mmCIF file of C-alpha atoms in Angstrom:
data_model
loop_
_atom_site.group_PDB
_atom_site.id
_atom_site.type_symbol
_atom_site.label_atom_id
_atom_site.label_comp_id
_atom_site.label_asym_id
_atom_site.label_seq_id
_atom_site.Cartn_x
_atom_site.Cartn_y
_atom_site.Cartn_z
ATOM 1 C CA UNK Q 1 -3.951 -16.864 -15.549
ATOM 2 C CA UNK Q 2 -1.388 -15.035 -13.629
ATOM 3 C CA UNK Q 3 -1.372 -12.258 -11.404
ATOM 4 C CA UNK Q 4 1.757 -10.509 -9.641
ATOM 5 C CA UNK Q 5 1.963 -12.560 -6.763
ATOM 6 C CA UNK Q 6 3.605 -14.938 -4.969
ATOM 7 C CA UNK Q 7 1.779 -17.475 -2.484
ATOM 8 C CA UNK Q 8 2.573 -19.821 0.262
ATOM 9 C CA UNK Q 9 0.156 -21.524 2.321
ATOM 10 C CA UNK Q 10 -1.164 -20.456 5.527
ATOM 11 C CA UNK Q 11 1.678 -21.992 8.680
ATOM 12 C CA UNK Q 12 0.237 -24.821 10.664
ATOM 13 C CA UNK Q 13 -1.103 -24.698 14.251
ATOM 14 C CA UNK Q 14 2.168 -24.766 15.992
ATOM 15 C CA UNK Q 15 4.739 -24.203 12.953
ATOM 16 C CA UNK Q 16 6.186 -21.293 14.754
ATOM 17 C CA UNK Q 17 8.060 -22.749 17.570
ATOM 18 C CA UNK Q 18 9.494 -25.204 15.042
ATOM 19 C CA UNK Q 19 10.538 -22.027 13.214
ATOM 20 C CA UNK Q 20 11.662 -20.503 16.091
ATOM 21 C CA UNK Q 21 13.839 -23.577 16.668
ATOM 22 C CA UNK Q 22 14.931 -23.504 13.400
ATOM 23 C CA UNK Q 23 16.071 -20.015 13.086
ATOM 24 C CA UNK Q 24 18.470 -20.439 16.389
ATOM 25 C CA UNK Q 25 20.396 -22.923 15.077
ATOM 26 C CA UNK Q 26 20.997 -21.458 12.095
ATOM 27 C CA UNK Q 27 24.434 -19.445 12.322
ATOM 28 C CA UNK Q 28 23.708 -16.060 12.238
ATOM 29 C CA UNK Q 29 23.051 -13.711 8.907
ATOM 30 C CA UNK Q 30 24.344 -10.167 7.770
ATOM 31 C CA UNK Q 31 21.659 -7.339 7.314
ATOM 32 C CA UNK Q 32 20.956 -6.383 3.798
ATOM 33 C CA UNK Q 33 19.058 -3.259 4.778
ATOM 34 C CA UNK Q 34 20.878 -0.038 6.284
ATOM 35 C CA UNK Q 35 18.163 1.866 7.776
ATOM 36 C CA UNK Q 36 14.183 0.711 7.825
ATOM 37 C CA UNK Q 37 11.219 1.972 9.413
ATOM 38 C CA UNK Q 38 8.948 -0.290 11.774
ATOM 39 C CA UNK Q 39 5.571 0.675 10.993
ATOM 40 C CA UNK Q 40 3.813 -0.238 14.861
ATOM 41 C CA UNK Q 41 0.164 0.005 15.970
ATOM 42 C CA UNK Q 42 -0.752 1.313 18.822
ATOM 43 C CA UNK Q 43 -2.556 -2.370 19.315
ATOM 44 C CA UNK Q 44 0.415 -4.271 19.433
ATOM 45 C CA UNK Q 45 1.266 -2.666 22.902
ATOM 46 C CA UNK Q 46 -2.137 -4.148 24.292
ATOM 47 C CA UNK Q 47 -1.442 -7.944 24.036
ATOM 48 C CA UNK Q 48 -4.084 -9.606 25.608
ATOM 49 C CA UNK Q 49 -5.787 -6.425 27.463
ATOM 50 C CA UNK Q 50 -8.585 -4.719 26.239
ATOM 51 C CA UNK Q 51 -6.738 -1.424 26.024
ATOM 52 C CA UNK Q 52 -3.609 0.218 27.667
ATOM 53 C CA UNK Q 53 0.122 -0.915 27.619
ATOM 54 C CA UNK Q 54 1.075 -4.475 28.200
ATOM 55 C CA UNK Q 55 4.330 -4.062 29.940
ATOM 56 C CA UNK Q 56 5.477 -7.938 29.021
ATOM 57 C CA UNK Q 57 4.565 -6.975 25.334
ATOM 58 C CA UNK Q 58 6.333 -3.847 25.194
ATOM 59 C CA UNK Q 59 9.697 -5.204 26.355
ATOM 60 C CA UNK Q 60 9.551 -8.148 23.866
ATOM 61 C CA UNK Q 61 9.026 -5.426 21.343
ATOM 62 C CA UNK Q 62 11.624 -3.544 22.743
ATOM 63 C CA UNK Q 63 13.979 -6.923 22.480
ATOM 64 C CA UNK Q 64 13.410 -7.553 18.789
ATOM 65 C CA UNK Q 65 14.036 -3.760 17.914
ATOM 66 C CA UNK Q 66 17.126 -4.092 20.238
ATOM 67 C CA UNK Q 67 18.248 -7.080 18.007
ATOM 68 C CA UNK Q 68 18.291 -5.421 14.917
ATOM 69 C CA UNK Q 69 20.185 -2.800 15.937
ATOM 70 C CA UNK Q 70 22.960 -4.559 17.580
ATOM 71 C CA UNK Q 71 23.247 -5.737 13.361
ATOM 72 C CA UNK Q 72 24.176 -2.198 12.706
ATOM 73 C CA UNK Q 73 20.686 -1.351 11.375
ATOM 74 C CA UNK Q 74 19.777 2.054 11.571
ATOM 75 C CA UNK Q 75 16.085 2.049 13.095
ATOM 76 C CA UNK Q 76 12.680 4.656 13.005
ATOM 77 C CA UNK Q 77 9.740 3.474 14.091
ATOM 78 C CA UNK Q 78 6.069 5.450 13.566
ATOM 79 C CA UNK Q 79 4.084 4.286 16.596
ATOM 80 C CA UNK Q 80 -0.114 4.474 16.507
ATOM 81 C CA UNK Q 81 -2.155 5.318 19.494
ATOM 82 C CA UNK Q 82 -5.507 2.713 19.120
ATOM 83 C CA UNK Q 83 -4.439 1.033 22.124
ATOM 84 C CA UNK Q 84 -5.171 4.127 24.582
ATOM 85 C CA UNK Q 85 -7.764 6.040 21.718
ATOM 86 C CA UNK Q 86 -9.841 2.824 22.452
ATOM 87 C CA UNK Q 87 -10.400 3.089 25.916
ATOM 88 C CA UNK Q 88 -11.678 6.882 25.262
ATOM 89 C CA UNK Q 89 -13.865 6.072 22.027
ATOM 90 C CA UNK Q 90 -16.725 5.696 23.621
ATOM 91 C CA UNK Q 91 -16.748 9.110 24.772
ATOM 92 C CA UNK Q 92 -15.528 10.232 21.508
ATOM 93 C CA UNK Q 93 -18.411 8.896 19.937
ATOM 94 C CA UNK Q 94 -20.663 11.639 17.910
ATOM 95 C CA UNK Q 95 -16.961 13.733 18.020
ATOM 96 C CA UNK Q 96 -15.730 16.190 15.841
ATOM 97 C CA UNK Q 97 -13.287 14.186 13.690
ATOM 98 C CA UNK Q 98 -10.723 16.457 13.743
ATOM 99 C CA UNK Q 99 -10.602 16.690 17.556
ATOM 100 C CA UNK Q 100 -10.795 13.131 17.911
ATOM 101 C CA UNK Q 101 -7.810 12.995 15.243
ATOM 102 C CA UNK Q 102 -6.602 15.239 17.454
ATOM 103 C CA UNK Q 103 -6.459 12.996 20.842
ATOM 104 C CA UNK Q 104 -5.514 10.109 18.479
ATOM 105 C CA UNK Q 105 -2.077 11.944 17.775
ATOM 106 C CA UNK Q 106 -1.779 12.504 21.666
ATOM 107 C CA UNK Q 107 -2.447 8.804 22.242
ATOM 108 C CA UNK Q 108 0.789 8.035 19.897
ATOM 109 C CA UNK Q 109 2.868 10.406 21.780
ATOM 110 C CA UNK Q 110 2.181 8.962 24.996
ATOM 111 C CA UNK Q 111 2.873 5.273 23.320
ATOM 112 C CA UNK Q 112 6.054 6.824 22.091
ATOM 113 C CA UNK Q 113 7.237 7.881 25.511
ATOM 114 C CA UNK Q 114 6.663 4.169 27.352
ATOM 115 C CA UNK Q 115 8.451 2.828 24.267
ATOM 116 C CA UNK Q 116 11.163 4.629 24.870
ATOM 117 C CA UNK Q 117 11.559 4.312 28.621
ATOM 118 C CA UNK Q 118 10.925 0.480 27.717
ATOM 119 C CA UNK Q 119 14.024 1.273 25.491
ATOM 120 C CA UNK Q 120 16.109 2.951 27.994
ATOM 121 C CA UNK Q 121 16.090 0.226 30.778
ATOM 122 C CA UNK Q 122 17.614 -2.010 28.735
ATOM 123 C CA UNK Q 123 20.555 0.456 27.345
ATOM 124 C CA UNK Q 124 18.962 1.247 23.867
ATOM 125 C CA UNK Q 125 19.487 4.647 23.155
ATOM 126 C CA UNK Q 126 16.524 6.581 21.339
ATOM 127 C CA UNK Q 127 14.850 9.866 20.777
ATOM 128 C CA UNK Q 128 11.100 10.753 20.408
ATOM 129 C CA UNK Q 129 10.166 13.580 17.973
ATOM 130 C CA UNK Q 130 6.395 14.601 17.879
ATOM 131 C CA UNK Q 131 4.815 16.058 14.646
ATOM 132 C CA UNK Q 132 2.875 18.587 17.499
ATOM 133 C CA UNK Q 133 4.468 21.005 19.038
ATOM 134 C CA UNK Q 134 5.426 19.624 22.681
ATOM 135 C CA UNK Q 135 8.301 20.787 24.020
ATOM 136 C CA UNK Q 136 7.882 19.850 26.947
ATOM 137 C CA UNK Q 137 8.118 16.737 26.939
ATOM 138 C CA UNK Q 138 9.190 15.599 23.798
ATOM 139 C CA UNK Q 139 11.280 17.058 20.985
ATOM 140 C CA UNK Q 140 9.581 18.680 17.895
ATOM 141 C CA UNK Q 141 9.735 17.000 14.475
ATOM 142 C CA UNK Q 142 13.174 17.957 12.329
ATOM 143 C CA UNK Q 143 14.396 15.984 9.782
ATOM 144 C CA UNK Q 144 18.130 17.134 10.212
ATOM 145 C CA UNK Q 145 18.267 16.223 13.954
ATOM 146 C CA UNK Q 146 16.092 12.913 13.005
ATOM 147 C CA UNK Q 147 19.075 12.166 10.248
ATOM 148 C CA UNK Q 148 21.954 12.884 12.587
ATOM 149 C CA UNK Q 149 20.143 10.237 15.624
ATOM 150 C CA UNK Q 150 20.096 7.690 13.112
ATOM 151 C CA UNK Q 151 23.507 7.966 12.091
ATOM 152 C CA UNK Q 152 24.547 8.059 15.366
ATOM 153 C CA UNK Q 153 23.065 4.833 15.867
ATOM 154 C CA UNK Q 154 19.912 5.768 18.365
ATOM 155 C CA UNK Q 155 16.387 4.635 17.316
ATOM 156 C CA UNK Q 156 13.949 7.618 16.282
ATOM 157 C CA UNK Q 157 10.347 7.184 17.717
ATOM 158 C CA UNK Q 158 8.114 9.306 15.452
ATOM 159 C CA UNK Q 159 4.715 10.373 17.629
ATOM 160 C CA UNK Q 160 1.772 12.489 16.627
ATOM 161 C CA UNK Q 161 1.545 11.261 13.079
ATOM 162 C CA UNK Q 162 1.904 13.805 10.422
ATOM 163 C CA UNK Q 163 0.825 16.225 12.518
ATOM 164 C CA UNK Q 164 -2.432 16.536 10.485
ATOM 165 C CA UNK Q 165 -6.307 15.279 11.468
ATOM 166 C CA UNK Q 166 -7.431 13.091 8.458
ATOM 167 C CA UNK Q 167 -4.123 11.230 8.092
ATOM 168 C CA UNK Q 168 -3.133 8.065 9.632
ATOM 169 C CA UNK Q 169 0.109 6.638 11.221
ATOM 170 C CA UNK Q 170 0.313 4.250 7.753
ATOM 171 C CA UNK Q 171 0.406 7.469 5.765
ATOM 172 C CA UNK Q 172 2.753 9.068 8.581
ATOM 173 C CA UNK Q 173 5.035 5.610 8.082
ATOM 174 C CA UNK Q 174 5.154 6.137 4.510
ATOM 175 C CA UNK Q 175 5.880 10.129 4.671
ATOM 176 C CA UNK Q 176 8.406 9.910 7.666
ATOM 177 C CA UNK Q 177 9.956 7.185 5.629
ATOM 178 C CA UNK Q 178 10.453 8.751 2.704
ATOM 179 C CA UNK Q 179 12.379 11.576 4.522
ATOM 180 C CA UNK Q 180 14.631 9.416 6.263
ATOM 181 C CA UNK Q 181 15.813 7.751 2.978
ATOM 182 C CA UNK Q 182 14.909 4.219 4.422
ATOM 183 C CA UNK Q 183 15.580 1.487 2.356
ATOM 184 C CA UNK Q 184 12.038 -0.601 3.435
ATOM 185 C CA UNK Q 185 9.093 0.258 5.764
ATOM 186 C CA UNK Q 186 8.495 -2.989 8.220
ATOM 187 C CA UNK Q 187 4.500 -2.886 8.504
ATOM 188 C CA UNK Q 188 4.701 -4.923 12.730
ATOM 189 C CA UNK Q 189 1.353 -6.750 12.488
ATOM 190 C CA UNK Q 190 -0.891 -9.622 14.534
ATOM 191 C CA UNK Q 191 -0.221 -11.752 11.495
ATOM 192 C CA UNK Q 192 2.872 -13.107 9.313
ATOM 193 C CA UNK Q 193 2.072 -11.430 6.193
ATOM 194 C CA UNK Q 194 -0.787 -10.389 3.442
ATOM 195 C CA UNK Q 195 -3.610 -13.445 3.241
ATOM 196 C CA UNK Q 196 -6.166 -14.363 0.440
ATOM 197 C CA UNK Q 197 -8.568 -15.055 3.124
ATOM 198 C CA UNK Q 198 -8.275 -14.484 7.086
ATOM 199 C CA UNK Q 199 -6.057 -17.179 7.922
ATOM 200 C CA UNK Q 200 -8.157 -18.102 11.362
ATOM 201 C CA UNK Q 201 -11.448 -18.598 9.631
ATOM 202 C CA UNK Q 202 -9.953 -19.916 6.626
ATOM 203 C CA UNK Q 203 -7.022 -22.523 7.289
ATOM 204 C CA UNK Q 204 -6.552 -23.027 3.338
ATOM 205 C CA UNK Q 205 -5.535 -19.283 2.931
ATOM 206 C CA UNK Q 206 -2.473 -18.137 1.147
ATOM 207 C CA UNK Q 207 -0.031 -16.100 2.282
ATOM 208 C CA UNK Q 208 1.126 -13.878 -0.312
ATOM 209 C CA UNK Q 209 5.183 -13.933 -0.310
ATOM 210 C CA UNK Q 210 5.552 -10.604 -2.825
ATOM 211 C CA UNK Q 211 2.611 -8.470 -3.903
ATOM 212 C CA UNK Q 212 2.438 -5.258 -6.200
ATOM 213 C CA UNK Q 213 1.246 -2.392 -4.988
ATOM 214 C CA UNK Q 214 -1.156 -1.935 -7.888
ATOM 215 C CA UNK Q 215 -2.331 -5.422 -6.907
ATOM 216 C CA UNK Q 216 -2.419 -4.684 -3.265
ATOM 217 C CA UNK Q 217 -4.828 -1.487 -4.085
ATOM 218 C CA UNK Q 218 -6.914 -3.018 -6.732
ATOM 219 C CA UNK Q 219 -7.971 -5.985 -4.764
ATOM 220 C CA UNK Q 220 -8.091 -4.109 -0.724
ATOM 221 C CA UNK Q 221 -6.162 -5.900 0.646
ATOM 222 C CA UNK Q 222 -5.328 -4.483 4.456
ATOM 223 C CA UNK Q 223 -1.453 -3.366 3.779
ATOM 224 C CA UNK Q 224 -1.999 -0.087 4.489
ATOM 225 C CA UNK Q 225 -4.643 2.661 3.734
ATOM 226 C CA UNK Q 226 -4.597 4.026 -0.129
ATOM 227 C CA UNK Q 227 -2.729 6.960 0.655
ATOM 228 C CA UNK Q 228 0.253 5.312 2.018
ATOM 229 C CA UNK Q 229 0.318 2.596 -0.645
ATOM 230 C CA UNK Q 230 0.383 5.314 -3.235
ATOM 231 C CA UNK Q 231 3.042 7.157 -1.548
ATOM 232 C CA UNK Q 232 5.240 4.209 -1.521
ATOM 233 C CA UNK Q 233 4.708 3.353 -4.710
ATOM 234 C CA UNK Q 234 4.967 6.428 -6.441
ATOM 235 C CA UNK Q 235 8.177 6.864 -4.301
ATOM 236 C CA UNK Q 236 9.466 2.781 -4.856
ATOM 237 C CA UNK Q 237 9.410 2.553 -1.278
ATOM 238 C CA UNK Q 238 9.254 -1.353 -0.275
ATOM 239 C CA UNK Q 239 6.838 -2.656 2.511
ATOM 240 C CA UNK Q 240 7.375 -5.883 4.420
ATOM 241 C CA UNK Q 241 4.313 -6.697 6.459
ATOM 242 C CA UNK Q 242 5.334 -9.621 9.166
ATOM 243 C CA UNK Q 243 4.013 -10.474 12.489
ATOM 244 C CA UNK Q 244 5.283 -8.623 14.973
ATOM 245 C CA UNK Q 245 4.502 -11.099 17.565
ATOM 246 C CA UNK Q 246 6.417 -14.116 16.369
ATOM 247 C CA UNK Q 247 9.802 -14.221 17.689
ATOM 248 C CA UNK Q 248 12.741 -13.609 15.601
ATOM 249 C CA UNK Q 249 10.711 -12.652 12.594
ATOM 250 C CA UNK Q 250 11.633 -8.765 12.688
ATOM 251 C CA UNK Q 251 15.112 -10.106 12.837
ATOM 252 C CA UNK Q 252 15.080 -12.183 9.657
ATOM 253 C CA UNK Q 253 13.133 -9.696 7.712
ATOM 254 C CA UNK Q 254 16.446 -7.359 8.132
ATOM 255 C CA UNK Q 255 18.547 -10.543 7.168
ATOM 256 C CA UNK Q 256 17.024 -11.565 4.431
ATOM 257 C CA UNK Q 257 14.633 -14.037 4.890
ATOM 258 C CA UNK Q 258 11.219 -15.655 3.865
ATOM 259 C CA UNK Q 259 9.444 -13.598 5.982
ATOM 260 C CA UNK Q 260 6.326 -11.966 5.718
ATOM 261 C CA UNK Q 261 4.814 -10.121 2.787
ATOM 262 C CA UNK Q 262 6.914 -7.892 0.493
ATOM 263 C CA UNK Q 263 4.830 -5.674 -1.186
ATOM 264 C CA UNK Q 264 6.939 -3.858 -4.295
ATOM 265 C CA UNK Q 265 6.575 -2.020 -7.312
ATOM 266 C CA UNK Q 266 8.558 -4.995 -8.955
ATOM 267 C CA UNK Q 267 7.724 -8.474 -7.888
ATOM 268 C CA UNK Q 268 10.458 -10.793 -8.169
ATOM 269 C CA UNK Q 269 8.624 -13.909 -8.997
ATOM 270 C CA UNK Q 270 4.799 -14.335 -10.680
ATOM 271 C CA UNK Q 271 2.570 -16.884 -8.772
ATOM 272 C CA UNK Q 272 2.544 -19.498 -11.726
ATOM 273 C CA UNK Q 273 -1.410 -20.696 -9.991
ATOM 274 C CA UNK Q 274 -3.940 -22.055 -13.438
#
């Protein structure tokens, strides 16, 4: 029996640094994508803390979105907000869920602001636009303006999601992507890619190297929620999920590389598994 996707095993304890190793003596690679979206959770800015902004995290972030520009890569990024939203749920609990949608959005705006001033001290010219109105402090949502930044070579931080309680940054990250003609959405995860199993409790999981979207939905796996896997599909818009965390691996996802999980309307190669 075969299904639409592609498997490798899960990495070894300690297979990154090798990898890491690997990839910097390897001469360097041309991008094959013009303009992508990074797709990052509001929990990747937390590292190790139980909530908040890790300011050692945010700047290696900052680094590996930095890199990919310098290849000429036009770059949006859709930033979430569980980072701060956690600290608050507690109080939120029993909440309407529009309100708390609400202060969710807020959360991503104020995660979109310390990404960008992480961005500005090291010369890395961006611009925030917010789906909610807030002048302010940030610029409003338009897609012409968002266009032009890009061309001009500045990264576009989208905040406040679509605007809209019920929706979630994924779906935001699929819509936002869409408009800005991207040629891939870069899902920035804890982990290198789509699993069979949860690689930590299971060491003989598979890492799934391409992955229809049909497939993805059918069998739940945690891409992205249903609405933005059916927006991308509908609209052949790639994903790449990779680990946001492992150095260099944003970089080779733009080049080329085995990296991650490309999810597709179109897998390339059939996992040939009895």
């Amino acid at each position: 029996m075969s299904s639409d996707a592609t498997l490798s095993p899960a990495p070894s304890v300690g297979s990154a640094a090798g990898i890491d190793e690997a990839a910097r003596s390897r001469p360097a690679r041309d991008a094959v994508f013009r303009r992508v979206l990074v797709k990052l959770s509001g929990e990747a800015l937390m590292g190790g803390d139980p909530y908040g902004i890790n300011r050692e995290v945010i700047e290696r972030i900052v680094d590996e979105i930095a890199g990919i520009v310098r290849l000429g890569v036009e770059t949006a990024v859709v930033i979430g907000g569980g980072n701060i939203f956690r600290g608050v749920a507690p109080a939120a609990e029993g909440m309407d869920r529009a309100t708390a949608d609400y202060m969710g959005m807020l959360a991503t705006v104020m995660n979109a602001l310390a990404l960008q001033d992480a961005m500005r001290r090291v010369s890395l010219a961006s611009r925030v636009q917010s789906a909610l109105n807030i002048e302010q402090v940030v610029e409003p949502y338009i897609r012409g303006k968002a266009m032009r930044y890009l061309e001009e070579g500045k990264v576009v931080i989208f905040a406040a999601g679509t605007g809209n309680p019920f929706f979630t940054t994924d779906t935001a990250a699929a819509l936002r992507g869409m408009e800005m003609n991207v040629d891939i959405v870069l899902k920035a995860t804890k982990v290198d890619g789509v699993y069979t199993e949860d690689p930590k409790t299971h060491p003989d999981a598979m890492r799934y190297k391409r992955l229809s979207f049909d497939e993805a939905i059918q069998r739940n796996l945690r891409v992205m929620d249903a609405t933005a896997l059916t927006l991308c599909r509908d609209q052949k818009l790639p994903i790449n999920v990779f680990s946001i965390f492992k150095p260099g691996a944003l970089r080779r996802v733009i080049t080329g590389e085995d990296e991650g999980t490309l999810v597709t309307w179109k897998p390339e190669v059939r996992d040939e598994r009895c």
